[in-house]
XYZ file of C-alpha atoms in Angstrom:
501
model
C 4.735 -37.603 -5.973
C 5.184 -38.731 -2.248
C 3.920 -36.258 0.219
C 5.504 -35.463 4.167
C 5.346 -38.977 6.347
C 6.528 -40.771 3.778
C 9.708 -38.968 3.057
C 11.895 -39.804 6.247
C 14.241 -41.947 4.178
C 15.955 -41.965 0.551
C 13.219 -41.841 -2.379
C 14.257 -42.426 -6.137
C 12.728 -40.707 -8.967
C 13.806 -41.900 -12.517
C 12.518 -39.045 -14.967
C 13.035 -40.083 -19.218
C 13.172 -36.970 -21.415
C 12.696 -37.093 -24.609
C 14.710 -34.482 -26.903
C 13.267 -33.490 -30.663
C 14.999 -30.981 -31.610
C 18.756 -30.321 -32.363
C 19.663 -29.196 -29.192
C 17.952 -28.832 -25.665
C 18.839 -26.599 -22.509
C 16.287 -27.540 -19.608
C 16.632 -27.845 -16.098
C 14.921 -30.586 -13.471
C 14.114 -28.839 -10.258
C 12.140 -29.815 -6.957
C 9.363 -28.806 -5.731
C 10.564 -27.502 -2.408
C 13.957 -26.417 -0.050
C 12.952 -28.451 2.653
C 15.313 -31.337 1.308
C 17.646 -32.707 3.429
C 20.201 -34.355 0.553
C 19.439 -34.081 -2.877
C 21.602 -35.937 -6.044
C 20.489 -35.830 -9.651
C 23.072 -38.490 -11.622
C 22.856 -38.147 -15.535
C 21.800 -37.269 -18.181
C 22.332 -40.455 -19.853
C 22.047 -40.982 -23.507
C 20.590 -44.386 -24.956
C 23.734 -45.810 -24.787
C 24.000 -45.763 -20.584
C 26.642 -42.782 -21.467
C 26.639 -39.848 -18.874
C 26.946 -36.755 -20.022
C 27.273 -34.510 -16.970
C 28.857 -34.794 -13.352
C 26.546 -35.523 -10.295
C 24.924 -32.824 -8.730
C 24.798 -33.361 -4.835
C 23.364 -30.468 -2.851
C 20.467 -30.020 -0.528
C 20.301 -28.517 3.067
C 22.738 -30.334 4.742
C 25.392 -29.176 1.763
C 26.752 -25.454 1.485
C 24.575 -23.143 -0.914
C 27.164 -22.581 -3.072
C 26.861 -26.377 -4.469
C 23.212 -25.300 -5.625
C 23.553 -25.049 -9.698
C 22.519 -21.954 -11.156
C 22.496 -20.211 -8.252
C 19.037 -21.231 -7.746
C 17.179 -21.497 -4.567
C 15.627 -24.628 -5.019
C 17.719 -27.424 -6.551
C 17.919 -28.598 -9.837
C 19.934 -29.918 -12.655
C 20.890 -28.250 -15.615
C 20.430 -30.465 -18.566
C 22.177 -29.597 -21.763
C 21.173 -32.289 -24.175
C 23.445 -32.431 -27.389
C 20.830 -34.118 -29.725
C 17.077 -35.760 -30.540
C 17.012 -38.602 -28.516
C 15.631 -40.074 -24.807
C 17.337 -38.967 -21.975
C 17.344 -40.406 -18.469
C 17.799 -38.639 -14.933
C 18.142 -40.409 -11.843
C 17.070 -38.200 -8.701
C 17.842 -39.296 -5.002
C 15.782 -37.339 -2.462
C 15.355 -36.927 1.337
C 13.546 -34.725 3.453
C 11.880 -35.375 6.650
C 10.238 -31.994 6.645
C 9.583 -31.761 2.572
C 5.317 -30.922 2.233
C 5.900 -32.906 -0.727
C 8.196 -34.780 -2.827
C 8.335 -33.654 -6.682
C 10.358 -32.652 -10.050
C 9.472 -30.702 -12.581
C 10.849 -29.928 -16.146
C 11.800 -26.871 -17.401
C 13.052 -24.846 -20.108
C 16.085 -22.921 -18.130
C 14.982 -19.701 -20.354
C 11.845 -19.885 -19.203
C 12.720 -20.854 -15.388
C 15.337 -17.813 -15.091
C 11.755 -15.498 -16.115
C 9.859 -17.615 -13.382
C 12.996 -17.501 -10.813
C 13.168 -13.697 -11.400
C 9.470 -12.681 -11.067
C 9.582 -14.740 -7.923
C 12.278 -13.229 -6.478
C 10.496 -9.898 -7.311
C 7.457 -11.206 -5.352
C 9.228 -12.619 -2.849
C 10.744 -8.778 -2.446
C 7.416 -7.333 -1.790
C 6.115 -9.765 0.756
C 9.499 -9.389 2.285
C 9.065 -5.311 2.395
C 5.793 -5.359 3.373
C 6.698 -7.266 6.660
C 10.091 -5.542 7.018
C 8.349 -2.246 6.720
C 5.470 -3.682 8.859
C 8.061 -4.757 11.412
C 10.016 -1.075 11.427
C 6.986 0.659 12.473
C 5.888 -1.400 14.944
C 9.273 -1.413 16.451
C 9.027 2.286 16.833
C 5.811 1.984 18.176
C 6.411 -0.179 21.026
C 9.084 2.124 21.745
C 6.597 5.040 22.470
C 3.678 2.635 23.884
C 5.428 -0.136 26.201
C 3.031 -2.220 25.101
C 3.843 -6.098 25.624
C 1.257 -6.644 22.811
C 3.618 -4.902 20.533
C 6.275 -6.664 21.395
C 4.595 -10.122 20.361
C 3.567 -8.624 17.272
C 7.358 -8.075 16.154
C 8.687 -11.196 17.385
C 5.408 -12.821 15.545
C 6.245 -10.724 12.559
C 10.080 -11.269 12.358
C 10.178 -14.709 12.720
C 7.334 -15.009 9.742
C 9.653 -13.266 7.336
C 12.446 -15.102 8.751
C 10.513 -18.380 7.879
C 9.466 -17.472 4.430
C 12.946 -16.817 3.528
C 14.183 -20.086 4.962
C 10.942 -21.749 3.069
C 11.960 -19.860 -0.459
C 15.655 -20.492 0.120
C 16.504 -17.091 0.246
C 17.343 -16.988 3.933
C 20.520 -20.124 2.824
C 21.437 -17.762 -0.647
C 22.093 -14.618 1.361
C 22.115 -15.398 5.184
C 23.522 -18.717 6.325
C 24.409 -20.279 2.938
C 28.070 -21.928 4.650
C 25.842 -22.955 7.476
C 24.495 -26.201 6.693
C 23.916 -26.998 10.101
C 21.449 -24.200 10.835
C 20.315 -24.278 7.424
C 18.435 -28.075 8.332
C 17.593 -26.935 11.672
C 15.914 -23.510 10.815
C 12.977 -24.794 8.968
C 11.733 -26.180 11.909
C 13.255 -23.937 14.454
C 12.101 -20.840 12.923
C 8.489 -21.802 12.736
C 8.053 -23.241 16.106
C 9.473 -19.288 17.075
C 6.733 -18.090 14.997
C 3.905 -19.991 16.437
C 5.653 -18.955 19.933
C 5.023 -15.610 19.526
C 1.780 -15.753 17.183
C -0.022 -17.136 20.156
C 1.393 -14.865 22.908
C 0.314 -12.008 20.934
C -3.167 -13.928 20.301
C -3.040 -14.140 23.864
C -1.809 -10.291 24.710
C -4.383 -8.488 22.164
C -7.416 -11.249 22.986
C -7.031 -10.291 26.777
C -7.813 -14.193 27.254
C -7.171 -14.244 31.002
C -10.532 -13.284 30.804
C -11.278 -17.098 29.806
C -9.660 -19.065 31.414
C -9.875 -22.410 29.989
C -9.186 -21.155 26.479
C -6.048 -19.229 28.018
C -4.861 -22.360 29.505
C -4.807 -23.907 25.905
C -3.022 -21.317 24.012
C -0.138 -21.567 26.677
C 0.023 -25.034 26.515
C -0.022 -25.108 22.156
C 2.728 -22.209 22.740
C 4.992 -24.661 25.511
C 4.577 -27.061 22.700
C 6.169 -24.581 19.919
C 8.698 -24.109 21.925
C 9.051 -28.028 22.532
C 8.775 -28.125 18.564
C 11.741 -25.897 18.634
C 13.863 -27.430 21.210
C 13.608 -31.337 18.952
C 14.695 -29.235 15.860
C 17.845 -27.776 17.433
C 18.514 -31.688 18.820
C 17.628 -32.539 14.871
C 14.611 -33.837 15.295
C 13.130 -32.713 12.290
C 10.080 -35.146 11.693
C 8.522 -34.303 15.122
C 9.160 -30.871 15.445
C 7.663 -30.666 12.105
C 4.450 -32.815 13.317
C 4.288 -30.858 16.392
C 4.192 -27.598 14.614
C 1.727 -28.433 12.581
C -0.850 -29.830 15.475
C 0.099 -26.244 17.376
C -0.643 -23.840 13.822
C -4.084 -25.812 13.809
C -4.934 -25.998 17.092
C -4.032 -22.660 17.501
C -5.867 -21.357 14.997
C -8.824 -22.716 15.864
C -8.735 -22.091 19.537
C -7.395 -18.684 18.626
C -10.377 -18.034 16.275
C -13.070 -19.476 18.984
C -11.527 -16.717 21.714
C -12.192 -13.782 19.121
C -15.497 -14.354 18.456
C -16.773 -14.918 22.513
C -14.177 -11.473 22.945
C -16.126 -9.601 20.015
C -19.273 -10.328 21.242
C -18.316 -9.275 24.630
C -17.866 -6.207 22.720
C -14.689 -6.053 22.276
C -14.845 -4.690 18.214
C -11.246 -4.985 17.848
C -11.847 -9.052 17.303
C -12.795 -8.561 13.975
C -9.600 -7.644 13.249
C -8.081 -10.746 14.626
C -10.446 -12.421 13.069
C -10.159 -11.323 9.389
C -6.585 -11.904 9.504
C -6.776 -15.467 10.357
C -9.418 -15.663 7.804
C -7.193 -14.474 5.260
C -3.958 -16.939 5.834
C -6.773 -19.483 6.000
C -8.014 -18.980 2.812
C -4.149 -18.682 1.578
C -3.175 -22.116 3.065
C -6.305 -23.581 1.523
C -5.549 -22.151 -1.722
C -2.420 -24.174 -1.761
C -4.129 -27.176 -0.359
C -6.344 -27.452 -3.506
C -3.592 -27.043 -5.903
C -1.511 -29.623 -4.258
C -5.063 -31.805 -4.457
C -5.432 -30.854 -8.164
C -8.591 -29.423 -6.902
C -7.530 -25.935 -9.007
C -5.403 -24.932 -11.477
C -3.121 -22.277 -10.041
C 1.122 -22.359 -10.312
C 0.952 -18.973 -8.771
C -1.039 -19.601 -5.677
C 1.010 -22.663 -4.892
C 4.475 -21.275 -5.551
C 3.162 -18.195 -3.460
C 0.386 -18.524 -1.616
C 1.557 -18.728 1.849
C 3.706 -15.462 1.843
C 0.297 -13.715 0.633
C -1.459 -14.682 3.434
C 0.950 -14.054 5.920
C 1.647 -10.141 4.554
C -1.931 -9.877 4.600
C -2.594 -11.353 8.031
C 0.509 -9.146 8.993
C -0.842 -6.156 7.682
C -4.477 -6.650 8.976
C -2.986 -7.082 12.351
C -1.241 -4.249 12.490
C -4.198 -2.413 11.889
C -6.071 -4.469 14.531
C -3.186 -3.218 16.761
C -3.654 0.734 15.963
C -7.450 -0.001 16.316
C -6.828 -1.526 20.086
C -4.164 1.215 20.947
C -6.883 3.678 19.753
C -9.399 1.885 21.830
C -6.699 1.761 25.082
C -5.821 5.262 24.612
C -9.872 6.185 24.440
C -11.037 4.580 27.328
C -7.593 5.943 29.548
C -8.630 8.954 28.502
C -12.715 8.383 29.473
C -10.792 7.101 32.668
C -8.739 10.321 33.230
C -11.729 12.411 32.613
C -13.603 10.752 35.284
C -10.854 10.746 37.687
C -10.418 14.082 37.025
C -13.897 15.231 37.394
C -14.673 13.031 40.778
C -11.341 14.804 41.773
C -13.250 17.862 41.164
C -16.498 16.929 42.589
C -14.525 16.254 45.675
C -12.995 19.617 45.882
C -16.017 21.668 45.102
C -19.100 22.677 47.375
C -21.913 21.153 45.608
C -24.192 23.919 46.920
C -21.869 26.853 45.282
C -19.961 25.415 43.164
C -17.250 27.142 45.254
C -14.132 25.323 46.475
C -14.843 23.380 49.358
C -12.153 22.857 51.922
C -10.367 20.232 50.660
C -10.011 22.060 46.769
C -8.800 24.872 49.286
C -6.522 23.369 50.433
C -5.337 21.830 47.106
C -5.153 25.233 45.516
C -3.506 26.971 48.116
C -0.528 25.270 48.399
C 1.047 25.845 45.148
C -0.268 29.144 45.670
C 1.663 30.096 49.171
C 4.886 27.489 48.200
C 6.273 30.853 46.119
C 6.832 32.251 49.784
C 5.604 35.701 48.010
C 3.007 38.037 49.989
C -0.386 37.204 49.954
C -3.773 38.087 51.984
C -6.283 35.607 53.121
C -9.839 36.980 53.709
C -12.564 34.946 56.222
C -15.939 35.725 56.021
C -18.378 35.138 58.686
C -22.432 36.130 57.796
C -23.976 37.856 60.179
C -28.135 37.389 60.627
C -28.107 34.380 58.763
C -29.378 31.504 61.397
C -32.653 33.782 61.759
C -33.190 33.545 57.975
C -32.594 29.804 58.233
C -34.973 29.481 60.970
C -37.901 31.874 60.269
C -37.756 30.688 56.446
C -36.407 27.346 56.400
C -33.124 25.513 54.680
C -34.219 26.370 51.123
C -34.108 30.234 52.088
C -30.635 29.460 53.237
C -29.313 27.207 50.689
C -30.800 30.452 48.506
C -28.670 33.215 50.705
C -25.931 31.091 50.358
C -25.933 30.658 46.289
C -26.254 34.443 45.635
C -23.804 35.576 48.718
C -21.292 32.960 47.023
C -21.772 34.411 43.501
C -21.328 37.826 44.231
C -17.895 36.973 45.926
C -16.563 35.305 42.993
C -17.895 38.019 40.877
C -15.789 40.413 42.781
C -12.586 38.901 42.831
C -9.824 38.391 40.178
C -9.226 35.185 37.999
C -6.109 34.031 40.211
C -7.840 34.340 43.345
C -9.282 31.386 45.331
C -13.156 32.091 46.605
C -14.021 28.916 48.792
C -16.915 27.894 51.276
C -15.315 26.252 54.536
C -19.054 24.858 55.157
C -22.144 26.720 57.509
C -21.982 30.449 56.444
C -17.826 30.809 56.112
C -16.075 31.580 53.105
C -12.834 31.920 52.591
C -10.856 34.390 49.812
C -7.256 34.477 49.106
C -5.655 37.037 47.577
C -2.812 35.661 44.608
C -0.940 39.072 44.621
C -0.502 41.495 47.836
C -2.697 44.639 48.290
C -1.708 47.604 50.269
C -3.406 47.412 53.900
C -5.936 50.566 52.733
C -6.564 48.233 49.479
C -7.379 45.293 51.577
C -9.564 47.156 53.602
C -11.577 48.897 50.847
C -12.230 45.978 49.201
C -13.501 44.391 52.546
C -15.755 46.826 52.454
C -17.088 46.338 49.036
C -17.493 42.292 49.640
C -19.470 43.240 52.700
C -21.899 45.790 50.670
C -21.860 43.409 48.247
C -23.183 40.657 50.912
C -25.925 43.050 52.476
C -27.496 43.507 49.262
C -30.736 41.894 49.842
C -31.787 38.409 48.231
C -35.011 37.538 46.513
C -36.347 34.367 48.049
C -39.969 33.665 46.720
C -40.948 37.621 46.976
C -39.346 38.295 50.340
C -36.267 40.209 50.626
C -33.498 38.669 53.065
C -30.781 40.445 54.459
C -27.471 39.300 56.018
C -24.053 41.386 56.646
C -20.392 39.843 57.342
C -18.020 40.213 59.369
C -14.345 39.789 57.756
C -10.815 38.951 59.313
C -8.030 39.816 57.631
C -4.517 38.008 57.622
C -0.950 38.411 55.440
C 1.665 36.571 54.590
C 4.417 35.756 56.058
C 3.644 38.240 58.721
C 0.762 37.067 60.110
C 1.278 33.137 58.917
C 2.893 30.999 55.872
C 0.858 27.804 55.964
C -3.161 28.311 54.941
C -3.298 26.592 58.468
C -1.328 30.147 60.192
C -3.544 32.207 57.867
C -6.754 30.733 58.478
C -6.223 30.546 62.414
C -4.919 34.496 62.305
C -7.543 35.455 59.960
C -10.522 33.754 62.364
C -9.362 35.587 65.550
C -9.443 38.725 64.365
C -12.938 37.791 62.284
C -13.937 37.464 65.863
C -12.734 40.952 66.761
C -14.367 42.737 63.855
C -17.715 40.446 64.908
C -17.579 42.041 68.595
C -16.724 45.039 67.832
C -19.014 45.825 65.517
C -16.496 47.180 62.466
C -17.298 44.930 59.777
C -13.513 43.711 59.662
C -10.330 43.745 61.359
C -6.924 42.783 60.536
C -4.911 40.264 62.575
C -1.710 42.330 63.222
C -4.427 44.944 64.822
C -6.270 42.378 67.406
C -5.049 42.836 71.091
């Protein structure tokens, strides 16, 4: 067994079989796709006969030469009688993890090649499924975070297939060319866009130096990348493997100072990387003879990269859940200084800005409307006999009663001093207008209970309409406060602005 560093040029393997019964039907496969050229010369019989052509496939030769239709390579061995049997196998890869055969029954290899393609299937419909909804969620979010996601996602799959050989059997099988090139290319794209998104969902601008890093590790992906288009396979492959370990680590070391910064989303992040961790290890052992386990070495990296995939995606809901709570905190507390800003904090009327604000939608209809402004009369005595607390009182209940009065589409506002302001959302006849004048200004004079003393103020009211008498709240309010004036000299309570001299 060699393993990658060693594997840059032509390695020989000379494998002796030894046949007891009758007949035999096996097949001598690799360990891996990532084989550049691979030939397999025999089987020859004790006499130095050959009993089969030469098998010459690999990546740099068109799928179709693969026997078996098998995505690894192999050689069928049909052995005619007992006897020793000898296999000569020529191998390169500059990329291979490892350099290994293996013997097989070919029964029992068509059951393992067909449950593996059925696991394969799942991984691959977990991420395709994983990448579908994300797709349509970027769509509604516009989220750049989403967008690394997919491209993190896609290019996974699109590496797993290329590392299983199915991406040559049903995707680029007559492209030898790209079929050399994309084991290297594809990954490099995959750490590209697995660190951006690290980046995007850690928010590590907010660390600088780490930040720094992960764009450097992802300029080298993309370096990685770049030397496997030009065919350099043996240091793209190096460089991708310093960037999905640096990476890693660097990327784990930014979730844990973001989660506790309090960021809970981290966790996340951080039990995904824990779980292709513990994948890649697996495999690590069984390639060290550490454990025992076929399964976790033949699939072991596509489980940890659905899982990572999948616990991502849920780190992603639980961020845009986390976004979408704190822009709606946000709008709340716009919304309510936006308030605070157009209310009187003493009434809890509309002040003259939230006039204002309400009033133009209200006169842009150009229908007929009445505006109402309310001077007290009396009410610097009470301020200065009793003091500002007897006035802030007078005030409170004066303002209440108004809004009690009116209808729910009207607009009751205090300009500031002792003005308010009321206007009308649907006309009233003139002798409507004026009766209900008359019932805000009984309703003012009724007295107010400040710490057992009874205070009494009156108003005086002017009265303007639109469009007659003004179409801006500006025309109104100037109409309204001359002939407020008039009703305050004359004595009459109110006046309207059309009768003023």
């Amino acid at each position: 067994m060699l393993r990658h560093g060693e594997s840059a040029r032509p390695y020989w393997f000379k494998v002796q079989l030894e046949q007891r019964a009758e007949t035999g039907d096996w097949v001598l496969a690799t360990q891996t796709t990532a084989l550049k050229d691979v030939r397999f010369y025999g089987p020859f019989d004790a006499t130095g006969r050959t009993l089969a052509p030469a098998v010459h496939t690999g990546l740099s030769q068109p799928f179709a030469t693969r026997p078996l239709v098998s995505e690894r390579y192999l050689m069928r061995l049909q052995l005619p009688g007992p006897g020793t049997y000898t296999v000569y196998a020529r191998l390169v890869g500059e990329t291979a993890p490892l350099l290994a055969l293996s013997a097989w029954d070919t029964a029992e290899y068509l059951q393992w090649r067909q449950h593996k393609r059925l696991f394969d299937g799942i991984c691959y419909g977990i991420l395709i499924a994983l990448l579908v909804y994300n797709l349509v969620l970027a769509g509604i979010f516009r989220d750049a975070t989403y967008g690394f996601y997919i491209g993190q996602c896609a290019f996974a799959l699109l590496t797993l297939a290329s590392f299983n050989g199915h991406a040559a059997h049903y995707l680029w099988g007559h492209w030898p060319w790209w079929q050399e090139r994309g084991n290297v290319v594809l990954p490099g794209l995959w750490l590209i866009f697995g660190t951006l998104f690290a980046r995007s969902f850690l928010d590590t601008r907010r660390l600088p130096g780490l930040d720094r890093l992960l764009l450097s590790l992802a300029l080298l992906a993309a370096l990685a990348a770049l030397l496997g288009l030009g065919g350099q396979f043996s240091t793209a492959q190096t460089l991708n493997e310093i960037v999905s370990s640096a990476g890693a680590l660097l990327a784990a070391v930014a979730a844990v100072v973001i989660l506790r910064s309090g960021f809970k989303p981290a966790q996340w992040y951080l039990g995904g990387q824990a779980l292709l961790f513990l994948s890649v290890l697996g495999v690590v052992l069984v390639n060290w003879n550490v454990i025992d386990a076929p399964f976790l070495l033949a699939n072991g990296l596509q489980i940890g990269v659905a899982a990572e995939m999948v616990v991502f995606a849920i780190a992603l809901s639980r961020r845009i859940s986390g976004l979408r709570t704190s822009q709606t905190a946000l709008r709340l507390h716009a919304a309510h200084l936006a308030e605070a800003a157009a209310t009187d904090p003493l009434t809890g009327l509309a002040n003259r800005s939230g006039l204002a604000q309400k009033s133009t939608q209200m006169l842009a209809d150009g229908a007929a409307h009445a505006l109402m402004l309310l001077d007290l009369d009396r009410f610097k005595p009470i301020n200065d006999a009793h003091g500002h607390d007897a006035g802030d009182a007078v005030l409170r209940a004066v303002a209440a009663r108004l809004q009690a009065a009116m209808r729910a589409g009207d607009i009751v506002a205090r300009l500031g001093g002792d003005e308010f302001v009321i206007l009308l959302a649907s006309p009233l006849p003139d002798d409507q207008l004026e009766a209900l004048a008359r019932r805000l200004e009984a309703a003012v004079r009724q007295p107010v209970d400040f710490q057992g003393q009874a205070l009494t103020v009156g108003a005086s009211t002017g009265i303007a309409r639109s469009p007659q008498d003004g179409r801006t709240l500006t025309e109104l309010m100037r109409s309204a406060d001359q002939a407020m004036y008039q009703a305050k000299q004359s004595g009459s309570g109110h006046a309207f602005w059309g009768a003023v001299p």
